[in-house]
């Protein structure tokens, strides 16, 4: 008979929770939820090996465990540090953590251009949120920022290295979702950059997911680029019978037109299931999808200001007889599948 696994008790900012052995401090905090969850720019729970790059999730361990109550001498990365029984962690309640996080954000912004007004990631950029919540009012950096030319790494993906924070997420996507990796980190130190070898194109069926996992505007969808702002669009969850992936996506509408397709994301901006490039780039008509419901959007997001609340019928097809007929047929097929 298998022995019952004993859970560990960990206290984060005064809130105690029991978690399984091997759980990181970050994931323990996510089980609690709310403001005590440390920010994370490089960690991605759907990708193995991520974390430990950006240092935005630093926390203070004021008590190591019941057996060894000594505090850890330095702040630790919560995405890479596993909990111990009786551990006590300080996040937003520690002035040391607040100051360190402010310094980390300042470092991330040293070379990052202030081009939010023209960046397609504006409105859903985690670096914007991080800067607003933890950043300084102005930078102390007085030297020239490093700059790169924009390059196309495929007919539908553009890389703008000026904005990259070297989180490595896109590299892990290529490693784990494709059978050949054509891009990675070149050079070292402050010369490090994401690039392909002799500008080789990325052409795998799942490579479009590098756009979804990028926390900033370094990797963008060329089919959506400069077409609209996310707060002027209306996201709707939809699905289709796709032989390559789950077919579960978010359609981004401007009027009756689908101008972008992305994977569905959770509250931590991580996709639930990776989607193929066919769903992402080649199926942008409503009659190719079965509409599910309006995408759940946080009230704190600017996207919520222009958001569907219900389908009665969906506003995107309300005044379009062709789309109405197509949607009725899709719903009928959906009922048969049930």
Rosetta silent file (secondary structure, phi, psi, omega in degrees, C-alpha in Angstrom):
SEQUENCE: XXXXXXXXXXXXXXXXXXXXXXXXXXXXXXXXXXXXXXXXXXXXXXXXXXXXXXXXXXXXXXXXXXXXXXXXXXXXXXXXXXXXXXXXXXXXXXXXXXXXXXXXXXXXXXXXXXXXXXXXXXXXXXXXXXXXXXXXXXXXXXXXXXXXXXXXXXXXXXXXXXXXXXXXXXXXXXXXXXXXXXXXXXXXXXXXXXXXXXXXXXXXXXXXXXXXXXXXXXXXXXXXXXXXXXXXXXXXXXXXXXXXXXXXXXXXXXXXXXXXXXXXXXXXXXXXXXXXXXXXXXXXXXXXXXXXXXXXXXXXXXXXXXXXXXXXXXXXXXXXXXXXXXXXXXXXXXXXXX
SCORE:     score description
SCORE:     0.000 S_00000001
   1 L     0.000  129.732 -177.232    0.000    0.000    0.000 S_00000001
   2 L   -68.451  140.787  178.578    1.430    3.368   -1.033 S_00000001
   3 L   -73.043  142.610  179.054    2.315    5.756    1.751 S_00000001
   4 L   -72.837  131.631 -179.062    0.206    8.888    2.021 S_00000001
   5 L   -76.055  127.826 -179.573    2.152   11.985    0.981 S_00000001
   6 L   -86.645  120.815  178.809    2.395   14.514    3.797 S_00000001
   7 L   -71.925  156.218  177.155    1.692   18.065    2.617 S_00000001
   8 E   -99.566  143.038  173.541    3.851   20.982    3.702 S_00000001
   9 E   -96.134  128.816  177.777    2.504   24.046    5.482 S_00000001
  10 E  -133.163  139.605 -179.596    3.830   27.352    4.163 S_00000001
  11 E  -112.798  122.750 -179.499    2.886   30.859    5.256 S_00000001
  12 E  -119.951  116.980 -178.369    3.043   33.685    2.697 S_00000001
  13 L    51.089   41.313  175.812    2.404   37.232    3.930 S_00000001
  14 L    85.580   -3.452  179.651    0.588   35.830    6.952 S_00000001
  15 E  -105.721  124.145 -176.905   -1.642   33.416    4.984 S_00000001
  16 E   -98.809  138.341  179.345   -1.039   29.703    5.620 S_00000001
  17 E  -144.001  151.401  174.999   -1.687   27.026    3.024 S_00000001
  18 E  -101.265  130.495 -179.066   -0.898   23.337    2.643 S_00000001
  19 E  -134.074  162.755  179.905    0.818   22.300   -0.575 S_00000001
  20 L   -73.347  147.770  175.064    2.397   19.162   -1.989 S_00000001
  21 L   -55.943  142.048 -178.327    6.163   18.641   -1.541 S_00000001
  22 L    93.363   -8.204  177.834    8.089   20.031   -4.495 S_00000001
  23 L   -72.503  136.058  177.446    5.732   22.990   -4.974 S_00000001
  24 E   -78.244  161.458  178.186    7.536   26.256   -5.605 S_00000001
  25 H   -60.132  -39.673 -179.640    6.841   29.361   -3.530 S_00000001
  26 H   -61.694  -46.343 -178.979    5.376   31.048   -6.616 S_00000001
  27 H   -71.252  -28.966  173.504    2.893   28.253   -7.293 S_00000001
  28 H   -65.329  -42.308  177.867    1.980   28.103   -3.599 S_00000001
  29 H   -64.061  -36.534  178.691    1.209   31.822   -3.756 S_00000001
  30 H   -67.284  -28.323  175.958   -0.875   31.252   -6.890 S_00000001
  31 H   -69.227  -28.824  175.556   -2.961   28.723   -4.988 S_00000001
  32 H   -78.611  -46.749  178.455   -3.754   31.485   -2.510 S_00000001
  33 L    82.971  178.452  177.875   -4.233   34.098   -5.232 S_00000001
  34 H    83.267 -156.992 -173.010   -4.707   37.834   -4.974 S_00000001
  35 H   -72.229  -16.778 -176.426   -2.093   40.517   -4.443 S_00000001
  36 H   -80.070   -4.374  179.208    0.408   38.281   -2.681 S_00000001
  37 L   -74.375  120.725  179.074    1.253   36.435   -5.919 S_00000001
  38 L   -64.537  145.962  175.404    4.725   37.565   -7.046 S_00000001
  39 L   -69.867  154.225  179.386    4.960   38.849  -10.636 S_00000001
  40 L  -145.241  121.007  179.959    6.746   36.617  -13.134 S_00000001
  41 L  -100.552  -22.706 -177.322    8.046   37.663  -16.545 S_00000001
  42 L  -111.822  -27.468 -179.079   10.037   34.542  -17.472 S_00000001
  43 L   -71.370  138.898  179.007    8.289   31.668  -15.635 S_00000001
  44 L  -144.792  110.902 -170.912    5.621   29.831  -17.655 S_00000001
  45 L   -62.478  -24.201 -178.520    3.909   26.877  -16.012 S_00000001
  46 L   -82.433   -7.096 -178.003    3.105   25.201  -19.363 S_00000001
  47 L  -119.182  126.727 -179.108    6.794   25.097  -20.364 S_00000001
  48 L   -71.732  139.420  174.534    9.344   22.917  -18.567 S_00000001
  49 L    87.182   -2.472 -179.346   12.514   24.546  -17.279 S_00000001
  50 L   -75.309  163.700  178.797   11.331   28.138  -17.373 S_00000001
  51 L   105.730  163.104  176.425   12.027   30.603  -14.584 S_00000001
  52 L    81.905   11.110 -177.165   15.081   32.014  -12.872 S_00000001
  53 L  -105.050  -46.456 -169.180   15.850   34.589  -15.572 S_00000001
  54 L   -89.538  -25.938  178.753   14.063   37.878  -14.844 S_00000001
  55 L    68.383   13.883  177.963   14.224   37.959  -10.996 S_00000001
  56 L   -74.173  -16.642 -175.989   10.933   39.872  -10.697 S_00000001
  57 L   -95.315   19.352 -179.923    9.516   37.138   -8.433 S_00000001
  58 E   -57.373  137.558  176.450   12.097   37.642   -5.659 S_00000001
  59 E  -137.191  167.569  179.017   10.749   37.044   -2.135 S_00000001
  60 E  -108.359  123.522  176.560   12.153   36.983    1.398 S_00000001
  61 E   -95.024  103.044 -176.558   12.170   33.697    3.328 S_00000001
  62 E   -83.516  -15.681  176.391   12.025   34.784    6.965 S_00000001
  63 E  -146.421  120.255 -175.039   11.840   31.201    8.265 S_00000001
  64 L   -66.631  -48.172 -179.817   13.354   28.274    6.391 S_00000001
  65 L  -172.960  177.387  176.687   11.321   25.463    7.950 S_00000001
  66 L   -67.278  -38.551 -178.362   10.211   23.975   11.263 S_00000001
  67 L   -73.454  -34.385  179.996   13.407   21.908   11.463 S_00000001
  68 L  -133.715   88.162 -172.939   15.660   24.821   10.532 S_00000001
  69 L   -75.547    1.467 -178.998   13.921   28.124   11.334 S_00000001
  70 L   -63.280  141.328  177.178   16.848   30.282   10.262 S_00000001
  71 L   -72.525  153.817  174.720   15.961   32.843    7.559 S_00000001
  72 L   -73.631  137.764 -171.294   17.579   32.580    4.168 S_00000001
  73 L   -67.278  -24.231 -178.424   20.396   35.138    3.953 S_00000001
  74 L  -130.449  163.844  173.421   19.330   36.595    0.593 S_00000001
  75 L   -64.858  146.329 -176.942   16.151   37.132   -1.387 S_00000001
  76 E  -122.987  154.020  175.997   15.285   34.086   -3.493 S_00000001
  77 E   -76.501  115.187 -174.766   13.511   33.567   -6.816 S_00000001
  78 L   -67.219  -21.930 -179.366   10.100   32.182   -5.845 S_00000001
  79 L   -76.908  -14.490 -177.110    9.690   30.408   -9.212 S_00000001
  80 L  -118.241   -3.500 -176.751   12.767   28.251   -8.516 S_00000001
  81 L  -106.520  120.722 -179.981   12.610   27.784   -4.728 S_00000001
  82 E   -84.206  153.794 -177.141   10.535   24.903   -3.379 S_00000001
  83 L   -78.414  154.992  171.783    8.673   25.178   -0.094 S_00000001
  84 L  -122.325  156.209 -177.669    9.644   23.419    3.121 S_00000001
  85 L   -63.551  122.164 -179.998    7.314   22.432    5.954 S_00000001
  86 L    90.975    3.469 -178.653    6.817   25.440    8.202 S_00000001
  87 E   -64.227  142.329  175.481    8.412   27.926    5.814 S_00000001
  88 E  -122.342  129.367 -173.068    7.428   31.574    6.196 S_00000001
  89 E  -124.600  139.215  175.067    7.687   33.903    3.205 S_00000001
  90 E  -114.112  128.887  177.529    7.356   37.670    2.882 S_00000001
  91 L  -117.124  -92.093 -178.489    6.398   39.193   -0.439 S_00000001
  92 L   -73.557  -11.687  179.189    4.539   42.521   -0.532 S_00000001
  93 L   -88.610   -0.408 -179.494    4.892   42.843    3.252 S_00000001
  94 L  -107.263  120.531  176.002    8.696   43.075    3.032 S_00000001
  95 H   -60.299  -32.499  178.470   10.328   46.473    2.291 S_00000001
  96 H   -62.275  -42.276  179.916   13.418   44.583    1.074 S_00000001
  97 H   -66.728  -43.276 -179.870   11.364   42.786   -1.571 S_00000001
  98 H   -60.649  -44.413  179.655    9.633   45.993   -2.678 S_00000001
  99 H   -66.678  -42.089 -179.455   12.975   47.795   -3.078 S_00000001
 100 H   -64.910  -41.086 -179.139   14.587   44.845   -4.885 S_00000001
 101 H   -66.313  -35.585  176.571   11.656   44.506   -7.275 S_00000001
 102 H   -62.901  -40.498  178.639   11.851   48.208   -8.045 S_00000001
 103 H   -68.349  -38.553  178.955   15.538   47.787   -8.917 S_00000001
 104 H   -63.279  -43.878  178.700   14.811   44.734  -11.095 S_00000001
 105 H   -62.542  -39.724  177.942   12.190   46.653  -13.060 S_00000001
 106 H   -61.332  -39.115  178.003   14.652   49.512  -13.525 S_00000001
 107 H   -67.612  -40.492  179.362   17.171   47.032  -14.957 S_00000001
 108 H   -63.251  -29.189 -176.232   14.588   45.498  -17.299 S_00000001
 109 L   -92.963    1.500 -177.935   13.790   48.966  -18.646 S_00000001
 110 L   -57.371  -46.547 -178.013   17.408   50.036  -19.222 S_00000001
 111 L  -105.730   -4.763 -177.237   17.301   49.084  -22.910 S_00000001
 112 L   -75.510  125.731 -178.883   13.548   48.810  -23.377 S_00000001
 113 L   -73.096  148.512  177.431   12.235   51.638  -25.617 S_00000001
 114 L   -89.516   63.976 -178.356    9.350   53.780  -24.416 S_00000001
 115 L  -112.562   32.563  178.284    7.327   53.121  -27.559 S_00000001
 116 H   -52.947  -36.938 -179.722    4.116   51.895  -25.910 S_00000001
 117 H   -61.323  -22.520 -178.810    2.006   54.280  -28.074 S_00000001
 118 H  -115.809    5.375 -176.538    3.051   52.379  -31.224 S_00000001
 119 L   -91.958  132.831 -179.272    3.540   48.893  -29.762 S_00000001
 120 L   -68.259  -16.552 -179.518    0.936   46.221  -30.543 S_00000001
 121 L   -81.641  -12.134 -177.910    1.412   44.720  -27.082 S_00000001
 122 L   -56.913  134.180 -178.496    0.082   47.857  -25.370 S_00000001
 123 L    98.934  -20.886  175.793   -2.952   47.090  -23.260 S_00000001
 124 L  -139.052   27.148 -177.877   -1.935   43.485  -22.589 S_00000001
 125 L   -94.126  123.438 -179.419    1.764   43.971  -21.828 S_00000001
 126 H   -72.598  -24.408  176.926    2.934   42.527  -18.508 S_00000001
 127 H   -70.653  -34.329  173.679    5.953   44.836  -18.492 S_00000001
 128 H   -61.010  -47.344  179.720    3.586   47.812  -18.547 S_00000001
 129 H   -61.413  -44.460 -179.016    1.743   46.390  -15.539 S_00000001
 130 H   -62.768  -41.853 -179.690    5.009   45.627  -13.753 S_00000001
 131 H   -65.441  -39.573 -179.343    6.369   49.132  -14.390 S_00000001
 132 H   -67.468  -40.471 -174.668    3.178   50.739  -13.131 S_00000001
 133 H   -82.742  -34.604 -171.143    3.040   48.647   -9.959 S_00000001
 134 H  -127.723   -4.168 -174.162    6.744   48.380   -9.063 S_00000001
 135 L   -81.386  167.388  176.404    8.730   50.761  -11.265 S_00000001
 136 L   -86.528  164.148 -178.480   10.485   54.031  -10.460 S_00000001
 137 L   -69.390  -33.105  178.106    9.209   57.398  -11.651 S_00000001
 138 L  -150.860  159.530 -177.103   12.230   57.942  -13.878 S_00000001
 139 L   -87.683  152.030  174.473   15.379   56.105  -14.914 S_00000001
 140 L   -98.187    0.472 -176.472   18.901   56.864  -13.717 S_00000001
 141 L   -77.974  124.926 -174.448   20.391   55.357  -16.856 S_00000001
 142 L  -113.845    2.474 -174.848   22.189   57.995  -18.930 S_00000001
 143 L   -97.243  170.677  179.139   23.844   55.903  -21.643 S_00000001
 144 L   -67.718  138.800  174.976   22.664   54.968  -25.121 S_00000001
 145 L   -77.153  149.558  176.273   20.201   52.117  -25.317 S_00000001
 146 L   -75.254  142.294 -177.208   21.152   49.165  -27.465 S_00000001
 147 L  -130.732  152.342  179.206   19.179   49.060  -30.717 S_00000001
 148 L  -137.540  155.666  171.703   18.469   46.446  -33.392 S_00000001
 149 L   -78.988  145.200  173.924   16.802   46.417  -36.779 S_00000001
 150 L   -67.045  140.245  176.985   13.444   44.673  -36.983 S_00000001
 151 E  -130.993  148.486  174.919   13.697   41.302  -38.694 S_00000001
 152 E   -92.367  124.038  178.171   11.088   38.902  -40.077 S_00000001
 153 L  -111.287   44.497 -175.935   11.555   35.377  -38.764 S_00000001
 154 L   143.436  165.487 -177.846    8.818   33.978  -40.930 S_00000001
 155 L   -74.282   -9.766 -177.548    6.126   35.375  -43.179 S_00000001
 156 L  -127.248    2.680 -178.029    3.836   36.009  -40.188 S_00000001
 157 E  -127.198  131.038  175.719    6.183   36.760  -37.249 S_00000001
 158 E  -117.741  137.965  178.903    8.314   39.857  -36.704 S_00000001
 159 E  -107.538  124.304  177.101   11.079   40.147  -34.112 S_00000001
 160 L  -118.837   90.202 -172.211   11.816   43.556  -32.592 S_00000001
 161 H   -64.247  -19.816  178.217   14.797   42.903  -30.328 S_00000001
 162 H   -55.265  -32.277 -174.451   14.760   46.449  -28.912 S_00000001
 163 H   -93.798   -8.521 -173.667   11.847   45.376  -26.713 S_00000001
 164 L   -68.549  138.440  176.433   13.141   41.928  -25.717 S_00000001
 165 L  -110.942   13.611  177.164   13.868   41.290  -22.011 S_00000001
 166 L    54.323   51.650  178.207   15.521   37.891  -22.655 S_00000001
 167 L   -82.113  -16.092  177.179   12.932   35.855  -20.766 S_00000001
 168 L    73.592    2.043 -177.367   13.737   32.789  -22.956 S_00000001
 169 H   -59.405  -44.230 -177.493   10.074   31.757  -23.204 S_00000001
 170 H   -63.779  -32.053  178.851   10.087   31.684  -27.017 S_00000001
 171 H   -67.685  -41.661  177.815   13.195   29.493  -26.975 S_00000001
 172 H   -65.501  -35.607  176.210   11.469   26.966  -24.697 S_00000001
 173 H   -59.995  -48.497 -179.618    8.427   26.969  -27.003 S_00000001
 174 H   -64.061  -36.098  179.758   10.618   26.088  -29.979 S_00000001
 175 H   -68.275  -40.229 -168.694   12.444   23.425  -27.950 S_00000001
 176 H  -101.059  -19.675 -178.540    9.357   21.734  -26.571 S_00000001
 177 H  -107.514  -13.659 -178.564    6.651   22.205  -29.234 S_00000001
 178 L  -120.582  162.624 -179.307    8.640   21.772  -32.428 S_00000001
 179 L   -94.424   -1.276  172.030   10.929   19.059  -33.739 S_00000001
 180 L  -150.370  131.002 -178.805   13.656   21.467  -34.809 S_00000001
 181 L   -99.459  127.277 -175.829   14.724   24.695  -33.165 S_00000001
 182 L  -114.052    1.757  177.864   15.855   27.449  -35.504 S_00000001
 183 E  -142.201  162.878 -178.598   16.308   30.326  -33.098 S_00000001
 184 E  -177.885 -161.626 -179.661   17.873   30.960  -29.706 S_00000001
 185 E   -91.553  123.517  175.172   20.170   33.232  -27.703 S_00000001
 186 E  -104.952  146.757  176.986   23.217   34.508  -29.563 S_00000001
 187 L    67.269 -171.988 -173.547   26.273   36.084  -27.875 S_00000001
 188 L  -136.664  167.098  175.165   26.667   36.775  -24.150 S_00000001
 189 H    56.173 -136.328 -177.341   26.153   39.391  -21.451 S_00000001
 190 H   -78.306    2.357  173.872   24.791   42.730  -22.627 S_00000001
 191 H   -99.027   -2.813 -177.033   25.318   41.605  -26.249 S_00000001
 192 L   -63.520  142.045  178.915   22.915   38.666  -25.900 S_00000001
 193 E  -153.420  153.502  172.505   19.992   38.643  -28.313 S_00000001
 194 E   -82.941  129.339  178.723   17.240   36.396  -29.620 S_00000001
 195 E  -163.575  171.408  174.042   17.853   35.593  -33.278 S_00000001
 196 E  -105.336  163.387  179.748   17.927   32.944  -35.979 S_00000001
 197 H   -79.773  115.618 -176.928   21.012   31.619  -37.727 S_00000001
 198 H    52.829   43.631  175.243   21.514   33.759  -40.870 S_00000001
 199 H    53.489   40.313  177.022   17.895   35.005  -40.534 S_00000001
 200 L   -69.136  143.037 -177.523   16.393   31.580  -41.170 S_00000001
 201 L   -78.310  150.409  174.412   12.591   31.583  -41.135 S_00000001
 202 L   -96.823  118.858 -171.010   10.551   29.840  -38.454 S_00000001
 203 L  -131.658   19.335  179.711    8.051   27.627  -40.259 S_00000001
 204 L   -77.820  155.874 -176.686    6.808   24.940  -37.856 S_00000001
 205 L   -62.621  -22.149 -177.201    3.047   24.387  -37.386 S_00000001
 206 L  -113.838    9.405 -173.790    3.195   25.500  -33.734 S_00000001
 207 L   -70.366  -19.444  177.915    5.825   28.233  -33.932 S_00000001
 208 L   -61.711  -15.190  179.151    3.165   30.982  -33.763 S_00000001
 209 H   -68.443  -15.087  175.497    2.947   30.278  -30.034 S_00000001
 210 H   -62.778  -26.128  178.301    6.109   32.340  -29.537 S_00000001
 211 H   -69.716  -44.318 -177.722    3.804   35.355  -30.008 S_00000001
 212 H   -66.183  -37.141 -174.604    1.457   34.254  -27.218 S_00000001
 213 H   -83.365  -17.825 -178.971    4.201   33.527  -24.680 S_00000001
 214 L   -66.561  121.898 -176.592    6.174   36.755  -25.267 S_00000001
 215 L   -79.758   -9.927 -179.580    5.393   39.045  -22.284 S_00000001
 216 L  -124.948 -164.607 -177.383    6.377   42.197  -24.197 S_00000001
 217 L   -99.211   31.991 -177.854    6.095   43.376  -27.813 S_00000001
 218 L   -76.862  -36.574  178.197    9.269   41.737  -29.096 S_00000001
 219 E  -115.595  116.268 -174.058    7.492   39.026  -31.112 S_00000001
 220 E  -125.572  156.339  179.881    4.400   40.232  -32.919 S_00000001
 221 E   -83.279  112.729 -177.035    1.791   38.855  -35.305 S_00000001
 222 L   -67.475  -22.987  178.828    2.353   40.491  -38.701 S_00000001
 223 L   -76.446  -14.735  179.145   -1.240   39.728  -39.743 S_00000001
 224 L  -111.688  -15.499 -171.489   -2.480   41.887  -36.817 S_00000001
 225 L   -53.379  125.711  177.080    0.370   44.400  -36.635 S_00000001
 226 L    63.102   13.603 -179.334   -0.828   48.034  -36.497 S_00000001
 227 L   -81.370  -34.187 -178.227   -4.409   47.006  -37.364 S_00000001
 228 L  -169.148  171.946  173.489   -6.016   48.009  -34.088 S_00000001
 229 L   -98.461  143.724 -175.413   -5.714   48.453  -30.349 S_00000001
 230 H   -63.225  -27.478 -178.783   -6.806   45.591  -28.111 S_00000001
 231 H   -78.322   -6.349  172.692   -9.110   47.859  -26.108 S_00000001
 232 H   -98.640   -0.135 -179.596  -11.079   48.579  -29.298 S_00000001
 233 L  -105.762  166.590 -179.650  -11.569   44.856  -29.976 S_00000001
 234 E  -126.793  109.669 -177.771  -13.945   42.344  -28.468 S_00000001
 235 E   -81.181  136.464 -179.344  -12.526   38.916  -27.530 S_00000001
 236 E  -133.477  130.803  175.182  -14.760   35.859  -27.852 S_00000001
 237 E   -74.115  136.078 -179.648  -13.937   32.252  -26.953 S_00000001
 238 E  -148.071  168.439  176.997  -14.537   29.856  -29.835 S_00000001
 239 E  -148.293  161.487  175.457  -13.576   26.381  -31.006 S_00000001
 240 L  -147.768  163.017  177.794  -13.353   24.275  -34.145 S_00000001
 241 L   -82.199   98.058 -177.086  -12.612   20.671  -35.016 S_00000001
 242 L  -110.605  130.172 -179.615   -8.876   20.916  -35.701 S_00000001
 243 L   -75.419  -12.737 -175.146   -6.777   17.810  -36.477 S_00000001
 244 L   -99.341  -34.688 -175.881   -3.556   19.462  -35.232 S_00000001
 245 L  -141.218 -171.930 -178.470   -4.530   21.056  -31.887 S_00000001
 246 L   -68.226  -23.147 -178.590   -7.414   21.460  -29.464 S_00000001
 247 L    73.467   11.296  179.771   -8.959   24.170  -31.655 S_00000001
 248 E   -96.735  116.452 -171.443   -9.869   26.210  -28.557 S_00000001
 249 E  -137.415  176.769  167.690   -9.022   29.859  -29.183 S_00000001
 250 E  -115.264  124.051  175.663   -9.936   33.460  -28.540 S_00000001
 251 E   -94.205  132.359 -179.735  -11.234   35.412  -31.544 S_00000001
 252 E  -107.247  112.157 -174.249  -10.605   39.160  -31.441 S_00000001
 253 E   -97.291  142.188  164.339  -13.354   41.059  -33.242 S_00000001
 254 E  -124.540  103.889 -170.086  -13.444   44.546  -34.691 S_00000001
 255 L    65.247 -132.418  179.781  -17.046   44.934  -35.772 S_00000001
 256 L   -88.058   -0.440 -172.853  -17.967   41.749  -37.687 S_00000001
 257 E   -99.961  137.495  171.637  -14.354   40.957  -38.641 S_00000001
 258 E   -85.467  113.662 -177.028  -11.940   38.623  -36.865 S_00000001
 259 E  -104.117   -8.450  177.905   -8.664   40.524  -36.902 S_00000001
 260 E  -159.394  148.243  174.785   -6.655   38.239  -34.621 S_00000001
 261 E  -128.953  130.069  178.566   -6.720   34.704  -33.208 S_00000001
 262 E  -133.613  168.892  171.238   -4.828   33.727  -30.047 S_00000001
 263 E   -71.637  155.393  176.706   -4.742   30.882  -27.557 S_00000001
 264 L   -73.446  136.195 -175.683   -7.027   31.173  -24.549 S_00000001
 265 E  -117.222  151.105  178.873   -5.172   32.612  -21.562 S_00000001
 266 L   -92.028 -170.538 -175.711   -5.645   32.269  -17.818 S_00000001
 267 L   -67.134  -17.030  178.651   -5.413   34.938  -15.117 S_00000001
 268 L  -100.890   17.871  176.194   -1.606   34.776  -15.209 S_00000001
 269 L    64.675   28.055  176.528   -1.548   35.450  -18.961 S_00000001
 270 L  -107.220  136.909 -179.326   -0.538   31.877  -19.765 S_00000001
 271 E   -67.768  141.636  177.969   -2.254   29.982  -22.579 S_00000001
 272 L   -71.160  -45.927  178.353   -4.378   27.041  -21.478 S_00000001
 273 L  -141.843  134.708  179.978   -3.527   24.995  -24.585 S_00000001
 274 L   -70.824  141.625 -177.313   -1.116   25.809  -27.394 S_00000001
 275 L  -112.994  160.967 -178.233   -2.746   26.193  -30.809 S_00000001
 276 L   -85.033  166.644 -178.905   -1.470   25.493  -34.317 S_00000001
 277 H   -70.283  -25.163  176.879   -0.613   28.088  -36.938 S_00000001
 278 H   -63.523  -47.449  177.538   -3.585   27.053  -39.071 S_00000001
 279 H   -65.067  -38.039 -174.544   -6.000   28.120  -36.343 S_00000001
 280 H   -73.449  -44.655 -169.755   -3.974   31.234  -35.575 S_00000001
 281 H  -108.912  -24.319 -168.102   -3.314   32.633  -39.040 S_00000001
 282 L  -112.434   -0.994  179.731   -5.529   30.933  -41.612 S_00000001
 283 L  -125.424   83.912 -176.423   -9.028   30.713  -40.080 S_00000001
 284 L  -120.767   38.349  173.347  -10.263   34.252  -39.560 S_00000001
 285 L  -122.935  140.480 -178.149  -13.897   33.967  -40.574 S_00000001
 286 H   -58.879  -35.839 -176.910  -16.727   33.571  -38.081 S_00000001
 287 H   -70.929   -4.362  175.920  -18.304   30.766  -40.137 S_00000001
 288 H   -93.125   -1.157 -174.714  -15.180   28.666  -39.544 S_00000001
 289 L  -129.548  157.214  168.695  -15.724   28.672  -35.768 S_00000001
 290 E  -104.625  116.315 -176.946  -18.314   27.714  -33.173 S_00000001
 291 E   -76.191  134.073 -177.844  -18.678   30.660  -30.803 S_00000001
 292 E   -99.760  -67.111 -177.646  -18.716   29.719  -27.106 S_00000001
 293 E  -165.234  162.528  174.455  -18.938   32.813  -24.904 S_00000001
 294 E   -59.978  138.785  179.514  -17.360   36.233  -24.376 S_00000001
 295 L   -64.093  136.499  178.768  -13.820   35.883  -23.053 S_00000001
 296 L   -73.421  123.264 -176.383  -13.579   36.546  -19.323 S_00000001
 297 L  -121.211  135.451  177.286  -11.645   39.768  -18.854 S_00000001
 298 L   -63.302  141.392  178.280  -10.370   41.235  -15.578 S_00000001
 299 L   -63.148  -19.709  179.868  -12.081   44.462  -14.580 S_00000001
 300 L   -82.440  -10.038 -178.922   -8.604   45.974  -14.174 S_00000001
 301 L   -84.544  144.945  177.494   -7.790   45.438  -17.858 S_00000001
 302 H   -67.395  -21.685  179.640   -8.352   48.197  -20.397 S_00000001
 303 H   -65.529  -26.126 -178.091   -9.921   45.563  -22.664 S_00000001
 304 H   -66.087  -18.035 -178.019  -12.857   45.361  -20.241 S_00000001
 305 H   -71.638  -15.360 -176.957  -13.981   48.859  -21.281 S_00000001
 306 H  -138.436   62.150 -165.024  -15.194   47.543  -24.651 S_00000001
 307 L  -125.907  142.234  171.896  -16.291   44.036  -23.849 S_00000001
 308 L   -67.897  148.534  172.214  -19.203   41.708  -24.603 S_00000001
 309 L  -113.849  -25.399  177.962  -21.153   40.463  -21.601 S_00000001
 310 L  -159.291  164.218  174.483  -23.494   38.048  -23.364 S_00000001
 311 L  -101.873  114.947 -179.098  -24.570   36.697  -26.751 S_00000001
 312 L  -153.968   60.339  -18.649  -28.138   37.750  -27.496 S_00000001
 313 L   -72.445  176.890 -179.837  -27.345   37.264  -30.401 S_00000001
 314 L   -56.322  136.782 -178.407  -23.615   38.077  -30.559 S_00000001
 315 L   -58.828  -29.050 -177.495  -23.060   41.677  -31.554 S_00000001
 316 L   -68.666  -21.450 -178.496  -20.583   40.597  -34.218 S_00000001
 317 L  -118.496    2.390 -172.080  -23.326   38.792  -36.156 S_00000001
 318 L   -57.410  -44.658 -174.310  -26.372   40.752  -35.026 S_00000001
 319 L  -107.827   19.369 -178.168  -26.772   42.862  -38.149 S_00000001
 320 L  -124.337  102.588 -176.413  -25.211   40.506  -40.673 S_00000001
 321 H   -58.145  -36.195 -179.353  -27.636   37.923  -42.172 S_00000001
 322 H   -63.320  -45.857  179.537  -24.804   35.866  -43.706 S_00000001
 323 H   -68.708  -33.748  178.364  -23.038   35.519  -40.353 S_00000001
 324 H   -61.688  -46.587 -179.529  -26.351   34.799  -38.598 S_00000001
 325 H   -63.814  -41.355  179.591  -27.048   31.864  -40.926 S_00000001
 326 H   -64.040  -39.501 -178.713  -23.488   30.561  -40.549 S_00000001
 327 H   -68.730  -36.958  177.613  -23.702   30.738  -36.776 S_00000001
 328 H   -62.168  -41.961  178.744  -27.022   28.851  -36.704 S_00000001
 329 H   -64.834  -40.417  179.517  -25.432   26.068  -38.767 S_00000001
 330 H   -65.295  -42.075  179.390  -22.393   25.954  -36.457 S_00000001
 331 H   -64.609  -37.470  178.508  -24.569   25.783  -33.344 S_00000001
 332 H   -63.545  -42.676  178.596  -26.604   22.958  -34.898 S_00000001
 333 H   -65.152  -36.859  179.408  -23.409   21.010  -35.575 S_00000001
 334 H   -62.865  -40.771  179.793  -22.278   21.702  -32.016 S_00000001
 335 H   -65.476  -36.040  178.515  -25.509   20.255  -30.603 S_00000001
 336 H   -66.519  -36.829  178.928  -25.036   17.097  -32.678 S_00000001
 337 H   -65.401  -31.647  179.254  -21.520   16.672  -31.317 S_00000001
 338 L   -68.136    0.000    0.000  -22.879   16.811  -27.770 S_00000001
